[in-house]
PDB file of C-alpha atoms in Angstrom:
ATOM      1  CA  MET A   1     -17.728 -17.289 -80.204  1.00 63.00           C
ATOM      2  CA  PRO A   2     -15.072 -19.508 -78.534  1.00 78.00           C
ATOM      3  CA  LEU A   3     -11.504 -18.721 -79.513  1.00 88.00           C
ATOM      4  CA  PRO A   4      -9.499 -21.253 -81.560  1.00 89.00           C
ATOM      5  CA  GLN A   5      -7.053 -23.168 -79.437  1.00 87.00           C
ATOM      6  CA  PRO A   6      -3.367 -22.577 -80.227  1.00 89.00           C
ATOM      7  CA  ASP A   7      -1.132 -25.453 -81.073  1.00 80.00           C
ATOM      8  CA  ASP A   8       1.171 -26.598 -78.319  1.00 81.00           C
ATOM      9  CA  LEU A   9       3.751 -23.864 -77.324  1.00 81.00           C
ATOM     10  CA  THR A  10       2.504 -21.431 -79.886  1.00 90.00           C
ATOM     11  CA  SER A  11       0.567 -18.156 -79.469  1.00 94.00           C
ATOM     12  CA  LEU A  12      -2.772 -17.475 -81.050  1.00 96.00           C
ATOM     13  CA  VAL A  13      -2.583 -14.771 -83.712  1.00 97.00           C
ATOM     14  CA  LEU A  14      -6.258 -13.745 -84.548  1.00 97.00           C
ATOM     15  CA  ARG A  15      -6.968 -11.616 -87.620  1.00 98.00           C
ATOM     16  CA  THR A  16      -9.453  -8.986 -87.043  1.00 98.00           C
ATOM     17  CA  ASP A  17      -8.970  -6.843 -90.091  1.00 98.00           C
ATOM     18  CA  PHE A  18     -10.073  -8.401 -93.360  1.00 98.00           C
ATOM     19  CA  GLY A  19      -9.566  -5.500 -95.772  1.00 97.00           C
ATOM     20  CA  ASP A  20      -6.261  -6.561 -97.395  1.00 97.00           C
ATOM     21  CA  ASP A  21      -5.363 -10.187 -97.937  1.00 98.00           C
ATOM     22  CA  ASP A  22      -1.872  -9.233 -99.101  1.00 98.00           C
ATOM     23  CA  ALA A  23      -1.398  -7.406 -95.774  1.00 98.00           C
ATOM     24  CA  TRP A  24      -2.361 -10.521 -93.853  1.00 98.00           C
ATOM     25  CA  ASP A  25       0.074 -12.599 -95.861  1.00 98.00           C
ATOM     26  CA  ALA A  26       2.816 -10.041 -95.179  1.00 97.00           C
ATOM     27  CA  VAL A  27       1.977 -10.176 -91.458  1.00 97.00           C
ATOM     28  CA  ARG A  28       2.369 -13.948 -91.476  1.00 97.00           C
ATOM     29  CA  ALA A  29       5.496 -13.850 -93.407  1.00 96.00           C
ATOM     30  CA  ALA A  30       7.030 -11.249 -91.016  1.00 96.00           C
ATOM     31  CA  LEU A  31       6.117 -13.354 -87.976  1.00 96.00           C
ATOM     32  CA  ASP A  32       7.383 -16.594 -89.530  1.00 93.00           C
ATOM     33  CA  GLU A  33      10.680 -14.908 -90.651  1.00 94.00           C
ATOM     34  CA  ALA A  34      11.329 -13.312 -87.210  1.00 92.00           C
ATOM     35  CA  GLY A  35      12.091 -16.597 -85.512  1.00 84.00           C
ATOM     36  CA  ASP A  36      13.935 -19.907 -86.083  1.00 83.00           C
ATOM     37  CA  HIS A  37      10.683 -21.827 -86.071  1.00 81.00           C
ATOM     38  CA  SER A  38       6.846 -21.008 -86.036  1.00 80.00           C
ATOM     39  CA  LEU A  39       5.588 -19.618 -82.757  1.00 89.00           C
ATOM     40  CA  ALA A  40       2.125 -18.741 -84.040  1.00 94.00           C
ATOM     41  CA  THR A  41      -1.177 -20.438 -84.617  1.00 95.00           C
ATOM     42  CA  TYR A  42      -3.022 -18.292 -87.156  1.00 96.00           C
ATOM     43  CA  ALA A  43      -6.702 -17.779 -86.945  1.00 96.00           C
ATOM     44  CA  ASN A  44      -8.218 -16.365 -90.118  1.00 97.00           C
ATOM     45  CA  GLU A  45     -11.894 -16.511 -89.464  1.00 96.00           C
ATOM     46  CA  PRO A  46     -14.175 -13.688 -90.698  1.00 96.00           C
ATOM     47  CA  ARG A  47     -16.459 -14.091 -87.715  1.00 94.00           C
ATOM     48  CA  PHE A  48     -13.707 -12.199 -85.704  1.00 96.00           C
ATOM     49  CA  ALA A  49     -13.793  -9.203 -88.124  1.00 97.00           C
ATOM     50  CA  GLY A  50     -13.519  -6.034 -86.037  1.00 96.00           C
ATOM     51  CA  VAL A  51     -14.006  -7.895 -82.770  1.00 96.00           C
ATOM     52  CA  GLU A  52     -13.289  -5.786 -79.669  1.00 95.00           C
ATOM     53  CA  VAL A  53     -11.100  -6.849 -76.787  1.00 96.00           C
ATOM     54  CA  ARG A  54     -14.079  -6.742 -74.354  1.00 95.00           C
ATOM     55  CA  VAL A  55     -15.952  -9.297 -76.511  1.00 94.00           C
ATOM     56  CA  LEU A  56     -12.967 -11.630 -76.411  1.00 93.00           C
ATOM     57  CA  LEU A  57     -12.684 -11.136 -72.638  1.00 93.00           C
ATOM     58  CA  ASP A  58     -16.352 -12.102 -72.167  1.00 90.00           C
ATOM     59  CA  GLU A  59     -16.080 -15.125 -74.385  1.00 86.00           C
ATOM     60  CA  GLU A  60     -12.955 -16.384 -72.536  1.00 86.00           C
ATOM     61  CA  ALA A  61     -14.501 -15.819 -69.159  1.00 84.00           C
ATOM     62  CA  ALA A  62     -17.346 -18.114 -70.054  1.00 84.00           C
ATOM     63  CA  ALA A  63     -15.183 -20.803 -71.449  1.00 83.00           C
ATOM     64  CA  ASP A  64     -14.191 -23.897 -69.510  1.00 82.00           C
ATOM     65  CA  GLU A  65     -10.994 -23.233 -67.578  1.00 80.00           C
ATOM     66  CA  ASP A  66      -9.206 -26.145 -69.288  1.00 77.00           C
ATOM     67  CA  HIS A  67      -9.854 -24.625 -72.696  1.00 78.00           C
ATOM     68  CA  ARG A  68      -9.166 -20.953 -72.055  1.00 85.00           C
ATOM     69  CA  VAL A  69      -6.604 -18.954 -73.977  1.00 90.00           C
ATOM     70  CA  ILE A  70      -4.554 -16.876 -71.599  1.00 90.00           C
ATOM     71  CA  HIS A  71      -2.985 -14.463 -74.093  1.00 94.00           C
ATOM     72  CA  LEU A  72      -3.415 -13.700 -77.753  1.00 96.00           C
ATOM     73  CA  PHE A  73      -2.242 -11.430 -80.434  1.00 98.00           C
ATOM     74  CA  LEU A  74      -4.537  -9.424 -82.686  1.00 98.00           C
ATOM     75  CA  ALA A  75      -3.798  -8.587 -86.280  1.00 98.00           C
ATOM     76  CA  ASP A  76      -5.878  -5.505 -86.555  1.00 98.00           C
ATOM     77  CA  ALA A  77      -5.885  -2.578 -88.837  1.00 98.00           C
ATOM     78  CA  THR A  78      -2.859  -1.057 -87.211  1.00 98.00           C
ATOM     79  CA  THR A  79      -0.983  -4.314 -87.788  1.00 98.00           C
ATOM     80  CA  MET A  80      -2.000  -4.573 -91.379  1.00 98.00           C
ATOM     81  CA  LYS A  81      -1.003  -0.908 -92.281  1.00 97.00           C
ATOM     82  CA  ASP A  82       2.279  -0.475 -90.218  1.00 97.00           C
ATOM     83  CA  PRO A  83       5.443  -1.885 -91.923  1.00 96.00           C
ATOM     84  CA  ALA A  84       6.675  -3.181 -88.596  1.00 96.00           C
ATOM     85  CA  ARG A  85       3.506  -5.280 -88.244  1.00 97.00           C
ATOM     86  CA  PRO A  86       2.852  -4.515 -84.566  1.00 98.00           C
ATOM     87  CA  LEU A  87       0.443  -7.002 -83.224  1.00 98.00           C
ATOM     88  CA  LEU A  88      -1.813  -6.075 -80.263  1.00 98.00           C
ATOM     89  CA  ALA A  89      -0.963  -8.426 -77.449  1.00 98.00           C
ATOM     90  CA  VAL A  90      -3.934  -9.102 -75.118  1.00 98.00           C
ATOM     91  CA  ASP A  91      -3.964 -10.574 -71.611  1.00 97.00           C
ATOM     92  CA  LEU A  92      -6.928 -12.770 -71.040  1.00 94.00           C
ATOM     93  CA  TRP A  93      -5.921 -14.193 -67.727  1.00 92.00           C
ATOM     94  CA  ASP A  94      -3.883 -12.222 -65.082  1.00 93.00           C
ATOM     95  CA  GLU A  95      -4.995  -8.681 -65.899  1.00 96.00           C
ATOM     96  CA  PRO A  96      -7.781  -9.324 -68.441  1.00 95.00           C
ATOM     97  CA  GLY A  97      -7.796  -6.681 -71.131  1.00 96.00           C
ATOM     98  CA  ARG A  98      -4.305  -5.339 -70.605  1.00 98.00           C
ATOM     99  CA  THR A  99      -2.709  -4.769 -73.954  1.00 98.00           C
ATOM    100  CA  PHE A 100       0.473  -3.644 -75.641  1.00 98.00           C
ATOM    101  CA  ARG A 101       1.838  -3.596 -79.140  1.00 98.00           C
ATOM    102  CA  VAL A 102       4.629  -5.885 -80.324  1.00 98.00           C
ATOM    103  CA  PRO A 103       6.316  -5.549 -83.659  1.00 98.00           C
ATOM    104  CA  ALA A 104       6.993  -8.767 -85.622  1.00 96.00           C
ATOM    105  CA  ARG A 105      10.678  -8.496 -84.865  1.00 95.00           C
ATOM    106  CA  TRP A 106       9.953  -8.991 -81.186  1.00 96.00           C
ATOM    107  CA  PHE A 107       7.163 -11.518 -81.443  1.00 96.00           C
ATOM    108  CA  PRO A 108       9.390 -14.575 -81.081  1.00 95.00           C
ATOM    109  CA  ASP A 109      10.695 -13.251 -77.626  1.00 94.00           C
ATOM    110  CA  VAL A 110       7.225 -12.470 -76.326  1.00 96.00           C
ATOM    111  CA  SER A 111       5.488 -15.482 -77.742  1.00 95.00           C
ATOM    112  CA  ALA A 112       8.072 -18.051 -76.620  1.00 93.00           C
ATOM    113  CA  ASN A 113       8.313 -16.678 -73.119  1.00 94.00           C
ATOM    114  CA  LEU A 114       4.611 -16.458 -72.624  1.00 95.00           C
ATOM    115  CA  SER A 115       3.943 -19.934 -74.106  1.00 90.00           C
ATOM    116  CA  ILE A 116       6.312 -21.650 -71.752  1.00 91.00           C
ATOM    117  CA  ALA A 117       5.336 -19.397 -68.746  1.00 91.00           C
ATOM    118  CA  ASN A 118       8.936 -18.273 -68.486  1.00 93.00           C
ATOM    119  CA  MET A 119       7.679 -14.697 -68.114  1.00 96.00           C
ATOM    120  CA  ASP A 120       4.386 -13.068 -67.320  1.00 96.00           C
ATOM    121  CA  PHE A 121       2.464 -10.759 -69.600  1.00 97.00           C
ATOM    122  CA  ALA A 122       2.997  -7.899 -67.175  1.00 97.00           C
ATOM    123  CA  GLU A 123       6.729  -8.112 -67.449  1.00 97.00           C
ATOM    124  CA  PHE A 124       6.465  -7.247 -71.162  1.00 97.00           C
ATOM    125  CA  ALA A 125       3.640  -4.734 -70.771  1.00 98.00           C
ATOM    126  CA  ASP A 126       5.595  -2.989 -68.049  1.00 97.00           C
ATOM    127  CA  SER A 127       8.443  -2.632 -70.438  1.00 96.00           C
ATOM    128  CA  VAL A 128       6.777  -0.725 -73.225  1.00 97.00           C
ATOM    129  CA  ASP A 129       7.896   2.641 -74.713  1.00 96.00           C
ATOM    130  CA  GLY A 130       5.834   5.772 -74.665  1.00 96.00           C
ATOM    131  CA  SER A 131       3.692   4.616 -77.601  1.00 96.00           C
ATOM    132  CA  GLY A 132       2.711   1.380 -75.685  1.00 97.00           C
ATOM    133  CA  THR A 133       4.934  -0.714 -77.766  1.00 97.00           C
ATOM    134  CA  TYR A 134       7.323  -3.473 -76.591  1.00 97.00           C
ATOM    135  CA  ARG A 135      10.790  -3.100 -78.293  1.00 95.00           C
ATOM    136  CA  GLY A 136      12.888  -5.438 -76.105  1.00 92.00           C
ATOM    137  CA  PHE A 137      14.300  -5.066 -72.657  1.00 86.00           C
ATOM    138  CA  ASP A 138      16.760  -2.151 -72.103  1.00 73.00           C
ATOM    139  CA  GLU A 139      19.933  -3.902 -71.039  1.00 52.00           C
ATOM    140  CA  ASP A 140      21.554  -0.678 -69.711  1.00 39.00           C
TER     141      ASP A 140
END
């Protein structure tokens, strides 16, 4: 089950919950409205329904290094139900399996910086709140 390849300088947003098409449309709209330009490559493939992070890690570990995805964002049941549309960010490269939540509002910051390798996944993951959600860097 190889992962779809994201477009240049975008992040892969993989739909894993297929219970509500309107919610998926709302997730995409929230992500697209959060930034000045699209930062997402959307994958809406039912074969990924309910897929677990471990399965994605195994698939990427077996992929040719030139075609590996190094991070992705899952649009899972939590994403579909929560009005903030928090995606599950997944590291597939440095610390495979490490995750954190990122609401649509913060997606452009995370996606852009990861896509151009300006920041590492850990920098965002280390800055989450008590719920495991990234809500920007505290400037204080």
